[in-house]
Short mmCIF file of C-alpha atoms and ligand atoms in Angstrom, two decimals:
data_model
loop_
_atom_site.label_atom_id
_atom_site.label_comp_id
_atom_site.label_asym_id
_atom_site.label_seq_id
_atom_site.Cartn_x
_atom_site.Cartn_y
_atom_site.Cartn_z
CA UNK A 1457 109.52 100.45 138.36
CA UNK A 1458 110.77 101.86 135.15
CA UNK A 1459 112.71 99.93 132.61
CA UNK A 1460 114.35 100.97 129.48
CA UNK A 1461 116.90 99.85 126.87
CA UNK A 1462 119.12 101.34 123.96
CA UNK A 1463 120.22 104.04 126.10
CA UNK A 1464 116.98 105.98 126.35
CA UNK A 1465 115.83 107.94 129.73
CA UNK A 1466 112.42 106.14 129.94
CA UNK A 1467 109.84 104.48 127.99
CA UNK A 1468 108.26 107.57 126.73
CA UNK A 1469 111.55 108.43 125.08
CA UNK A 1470 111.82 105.16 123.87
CA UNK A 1471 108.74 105.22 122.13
CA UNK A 1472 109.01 108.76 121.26
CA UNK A 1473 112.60 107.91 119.17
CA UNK A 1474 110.78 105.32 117.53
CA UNK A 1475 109.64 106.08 113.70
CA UNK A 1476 105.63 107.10 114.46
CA UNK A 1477 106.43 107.67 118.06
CA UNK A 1478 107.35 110.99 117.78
CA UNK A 1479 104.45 112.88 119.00
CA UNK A 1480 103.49 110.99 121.93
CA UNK A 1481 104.27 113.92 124.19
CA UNK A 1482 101.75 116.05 122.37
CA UNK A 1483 98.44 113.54 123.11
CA UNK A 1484 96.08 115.71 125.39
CA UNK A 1485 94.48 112.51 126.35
CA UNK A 1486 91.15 113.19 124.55
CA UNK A 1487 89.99 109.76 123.85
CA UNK A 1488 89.10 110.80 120.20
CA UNK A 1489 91.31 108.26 119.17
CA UNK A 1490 89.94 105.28 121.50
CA UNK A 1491 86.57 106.39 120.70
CA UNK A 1492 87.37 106.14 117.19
CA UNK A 1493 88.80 102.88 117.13
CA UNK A 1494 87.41 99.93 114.76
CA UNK A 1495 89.03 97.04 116.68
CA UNK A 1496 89.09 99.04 120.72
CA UNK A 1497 86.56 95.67 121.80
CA UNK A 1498 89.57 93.71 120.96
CA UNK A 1499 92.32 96.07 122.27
CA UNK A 1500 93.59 95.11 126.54
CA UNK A 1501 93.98 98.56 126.70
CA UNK A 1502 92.60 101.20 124.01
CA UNK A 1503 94.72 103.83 122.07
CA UNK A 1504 94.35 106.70 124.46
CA UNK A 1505 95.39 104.73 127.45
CA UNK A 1506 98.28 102.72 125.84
CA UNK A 1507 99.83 106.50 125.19
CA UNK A 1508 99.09 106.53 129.06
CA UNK A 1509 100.86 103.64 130.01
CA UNK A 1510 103.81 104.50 128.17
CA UNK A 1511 104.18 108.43 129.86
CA UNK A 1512 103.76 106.05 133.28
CA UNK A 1513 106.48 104.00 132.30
CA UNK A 1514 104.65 101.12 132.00
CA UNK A 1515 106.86 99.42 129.64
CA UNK A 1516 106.34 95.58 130.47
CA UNK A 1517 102.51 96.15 130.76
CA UNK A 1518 102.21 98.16 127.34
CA UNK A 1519 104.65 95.51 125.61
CA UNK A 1520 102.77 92.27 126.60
CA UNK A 1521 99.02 93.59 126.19
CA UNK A 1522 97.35 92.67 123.60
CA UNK A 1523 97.16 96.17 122.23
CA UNK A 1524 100.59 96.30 121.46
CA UNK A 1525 99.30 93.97 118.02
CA UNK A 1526 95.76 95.28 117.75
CA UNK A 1527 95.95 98.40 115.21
CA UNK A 1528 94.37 97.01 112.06
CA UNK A 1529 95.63 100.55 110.20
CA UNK A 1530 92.26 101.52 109.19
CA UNK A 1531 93.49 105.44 110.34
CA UNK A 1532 90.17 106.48 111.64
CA UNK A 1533 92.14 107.51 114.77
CA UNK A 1534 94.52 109.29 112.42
CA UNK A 1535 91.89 111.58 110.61
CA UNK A 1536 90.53 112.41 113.67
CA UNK A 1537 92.98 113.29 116.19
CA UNK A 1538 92.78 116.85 116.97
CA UNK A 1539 96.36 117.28 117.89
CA UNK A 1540 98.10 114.99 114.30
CA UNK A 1541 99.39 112.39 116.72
CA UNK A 1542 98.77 109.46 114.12
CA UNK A 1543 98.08 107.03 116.65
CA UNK A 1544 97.85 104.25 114.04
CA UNK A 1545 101.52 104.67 113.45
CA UNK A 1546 102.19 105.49 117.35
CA UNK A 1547 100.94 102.32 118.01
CA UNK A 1548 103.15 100.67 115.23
CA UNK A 1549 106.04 102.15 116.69
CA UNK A 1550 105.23 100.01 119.93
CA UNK A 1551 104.48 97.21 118.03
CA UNK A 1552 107.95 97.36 116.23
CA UNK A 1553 109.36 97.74 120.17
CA UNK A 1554 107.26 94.37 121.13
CA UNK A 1555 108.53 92.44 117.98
CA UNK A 1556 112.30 93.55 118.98
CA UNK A 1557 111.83 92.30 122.63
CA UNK A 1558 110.28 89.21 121.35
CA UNK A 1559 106.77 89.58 122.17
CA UNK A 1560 103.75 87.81 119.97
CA UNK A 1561 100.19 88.77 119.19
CA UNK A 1562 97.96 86.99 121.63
CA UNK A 1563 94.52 88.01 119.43
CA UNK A 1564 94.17 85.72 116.36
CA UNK A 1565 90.91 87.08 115.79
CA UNK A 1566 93.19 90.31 115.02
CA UNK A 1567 95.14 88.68 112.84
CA UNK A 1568 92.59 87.11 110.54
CA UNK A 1569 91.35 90.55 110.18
CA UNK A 1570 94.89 91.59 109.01
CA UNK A 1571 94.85 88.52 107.20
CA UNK A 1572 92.17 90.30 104.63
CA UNK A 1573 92.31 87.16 102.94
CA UNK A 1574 88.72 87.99 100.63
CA UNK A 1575 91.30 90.77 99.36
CA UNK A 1576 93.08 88.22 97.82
CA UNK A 1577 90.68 87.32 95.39
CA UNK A 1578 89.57 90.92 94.83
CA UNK A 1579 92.41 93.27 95.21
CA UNK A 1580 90.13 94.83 97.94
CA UNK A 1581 87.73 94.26 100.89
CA UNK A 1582 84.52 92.50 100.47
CA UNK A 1583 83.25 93.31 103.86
CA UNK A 1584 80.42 90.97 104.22
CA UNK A 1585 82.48 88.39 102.86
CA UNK A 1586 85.07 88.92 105.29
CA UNK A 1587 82.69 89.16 108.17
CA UNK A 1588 81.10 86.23 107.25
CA UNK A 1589 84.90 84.83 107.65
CA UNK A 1590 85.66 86.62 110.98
CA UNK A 1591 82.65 85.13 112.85
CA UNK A 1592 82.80 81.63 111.40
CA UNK A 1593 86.62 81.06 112.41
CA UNK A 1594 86.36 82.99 115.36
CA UNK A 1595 82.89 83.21 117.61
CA UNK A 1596 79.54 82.89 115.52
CA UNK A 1597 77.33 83.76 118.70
CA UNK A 1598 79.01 86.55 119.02
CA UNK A 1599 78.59 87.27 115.15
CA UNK A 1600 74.52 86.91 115.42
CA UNK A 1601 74.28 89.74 117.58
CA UNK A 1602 75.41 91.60 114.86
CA UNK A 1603 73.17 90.28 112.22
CA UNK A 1604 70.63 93.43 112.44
CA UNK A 1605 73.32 95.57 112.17
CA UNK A 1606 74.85 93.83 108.62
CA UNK A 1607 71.07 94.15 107.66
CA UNK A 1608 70.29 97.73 107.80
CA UNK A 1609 74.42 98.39 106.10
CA UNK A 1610 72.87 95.89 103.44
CA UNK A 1611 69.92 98.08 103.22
CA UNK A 1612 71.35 101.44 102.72
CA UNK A 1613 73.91 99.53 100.36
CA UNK A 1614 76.99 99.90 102.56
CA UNK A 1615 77.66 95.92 102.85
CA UNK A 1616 76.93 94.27 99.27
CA UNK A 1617 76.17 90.98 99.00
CA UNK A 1618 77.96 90.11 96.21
CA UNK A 1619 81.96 90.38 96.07
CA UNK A 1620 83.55 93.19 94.26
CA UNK A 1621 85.12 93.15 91.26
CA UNK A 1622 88.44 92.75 91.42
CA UNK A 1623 90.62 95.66 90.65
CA UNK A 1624 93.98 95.79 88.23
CA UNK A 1625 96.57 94.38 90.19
CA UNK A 1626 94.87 91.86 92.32
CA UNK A 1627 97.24 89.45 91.94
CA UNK A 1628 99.94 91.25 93.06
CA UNK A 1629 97.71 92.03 96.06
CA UNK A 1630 97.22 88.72 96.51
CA UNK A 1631 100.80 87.80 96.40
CA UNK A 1632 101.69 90.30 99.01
CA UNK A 1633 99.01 88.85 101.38
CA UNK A 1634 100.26 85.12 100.51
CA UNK A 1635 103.63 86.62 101.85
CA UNK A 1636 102.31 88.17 105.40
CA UNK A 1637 100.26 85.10 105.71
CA UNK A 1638 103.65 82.70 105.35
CA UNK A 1639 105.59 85.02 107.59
CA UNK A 1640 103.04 84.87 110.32
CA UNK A 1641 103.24 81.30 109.81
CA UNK A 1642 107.10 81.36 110.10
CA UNK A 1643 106.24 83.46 112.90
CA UNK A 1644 104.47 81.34 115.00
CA UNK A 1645 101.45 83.22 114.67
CA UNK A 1646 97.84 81.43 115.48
S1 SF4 B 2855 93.03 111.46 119.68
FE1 SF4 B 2855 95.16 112.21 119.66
S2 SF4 B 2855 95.27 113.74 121.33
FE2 SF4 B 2855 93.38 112.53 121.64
S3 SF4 B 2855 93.98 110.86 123.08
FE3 SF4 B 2855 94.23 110.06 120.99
S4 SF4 B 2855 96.37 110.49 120.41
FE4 SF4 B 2855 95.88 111.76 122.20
S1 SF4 B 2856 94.31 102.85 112.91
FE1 SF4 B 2856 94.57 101.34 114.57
S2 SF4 B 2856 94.40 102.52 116.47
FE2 SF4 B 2856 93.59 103.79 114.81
S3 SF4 B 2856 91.37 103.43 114.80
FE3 SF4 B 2856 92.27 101.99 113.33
S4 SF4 B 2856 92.68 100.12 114.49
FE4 SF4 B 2856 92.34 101.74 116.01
#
């Protein structure tokens, strides 16, 4: 059954009164966006069906998935979704929800993606840096599969070897990273 708080009919308003939630009655349910998405192995449920869940009333199910935590705000969804929905920031707006009702990210493989912490040392993302990071803390067997795939992005020079150099203000990127980093810590987070 149904549950809501803070006064609102159902979880679709809920979500929909929340800042980025807005549009959620507008999603035609294309799958652009879960099709789209850079982190959807990770996600319980992807994009498209989350925005499901939540027109279903699905509230306790949408809050305690791990999708609730997965966006990494890379906005591929967002450029792409036919009808401006911004599911990156739809998805924040049920993230915000989950935080409120006291629900944690379950995926620290997620979270050491958010982390970015190779962006501390260059102001921005050294991706074969911080793949080499993902796989090593997280699953390496699962990282050799994609070892043909790095090589041909090395090849056509879309994963250098070598990191970046860092850009004008890297420290202050740094800083702010050292600051989600201690208040996942203070969070509990893995
Ligand atoms: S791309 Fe946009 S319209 Fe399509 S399912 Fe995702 S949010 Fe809905
Ligand atoms: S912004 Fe979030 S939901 Fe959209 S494609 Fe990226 S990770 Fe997926």
């Amino acid at each position: 059954m149904e549950t809501t708080i803070r006064g609102a009919k159902t979880f679709v308003d809920e979500v929909a009164a929340e800042p980025g939630g807005e549009k959620i009655n507008e999603c035609i349910q294309c799958g652009v966006c879960s099709g789209s998405c850079t982190t959807v192995e990770w996600w319980e449920h992807p994009p498209r069906k989350i925005i499901a869940m939540i027109r279903a009333g699905k509230r306790e199910q949408v809050l305690s998935s791990t999708s609730a935590f997965n966006c990494v705000t890379c906005y591929l969804c967002t450029v792409r979704c036919p009808r401006g929905i911004k599911p990156a920031q739809l998805i924040h707006a049920v993230e915000a929800i989950a935080e409120r009702e006291g629900y944690k990210p379950k995926t620290p493989t997620i979270k050491l993606f958010r982390s970015l912490r190779n962006a501390m040392r260059q102001g921005r993302v050294w991706e074969l840096g911080m793949a080499l990071r993902f796989y090593l803390t997280s699953n390496i067997l699962y990282g050799l599969k994609d070892v043909p795939l790095a090589l041909s992005l090395m090849r056509r020079g879309l994963m250098p070897i070598f990191p970046p150099k860092k850009v004008k203000g890297s420290r202050e990127v740094a800083a702010i990273m050292d600051k989600v980093e201690a208040m996942q810590k203070a969070g509990g987070a893995q």
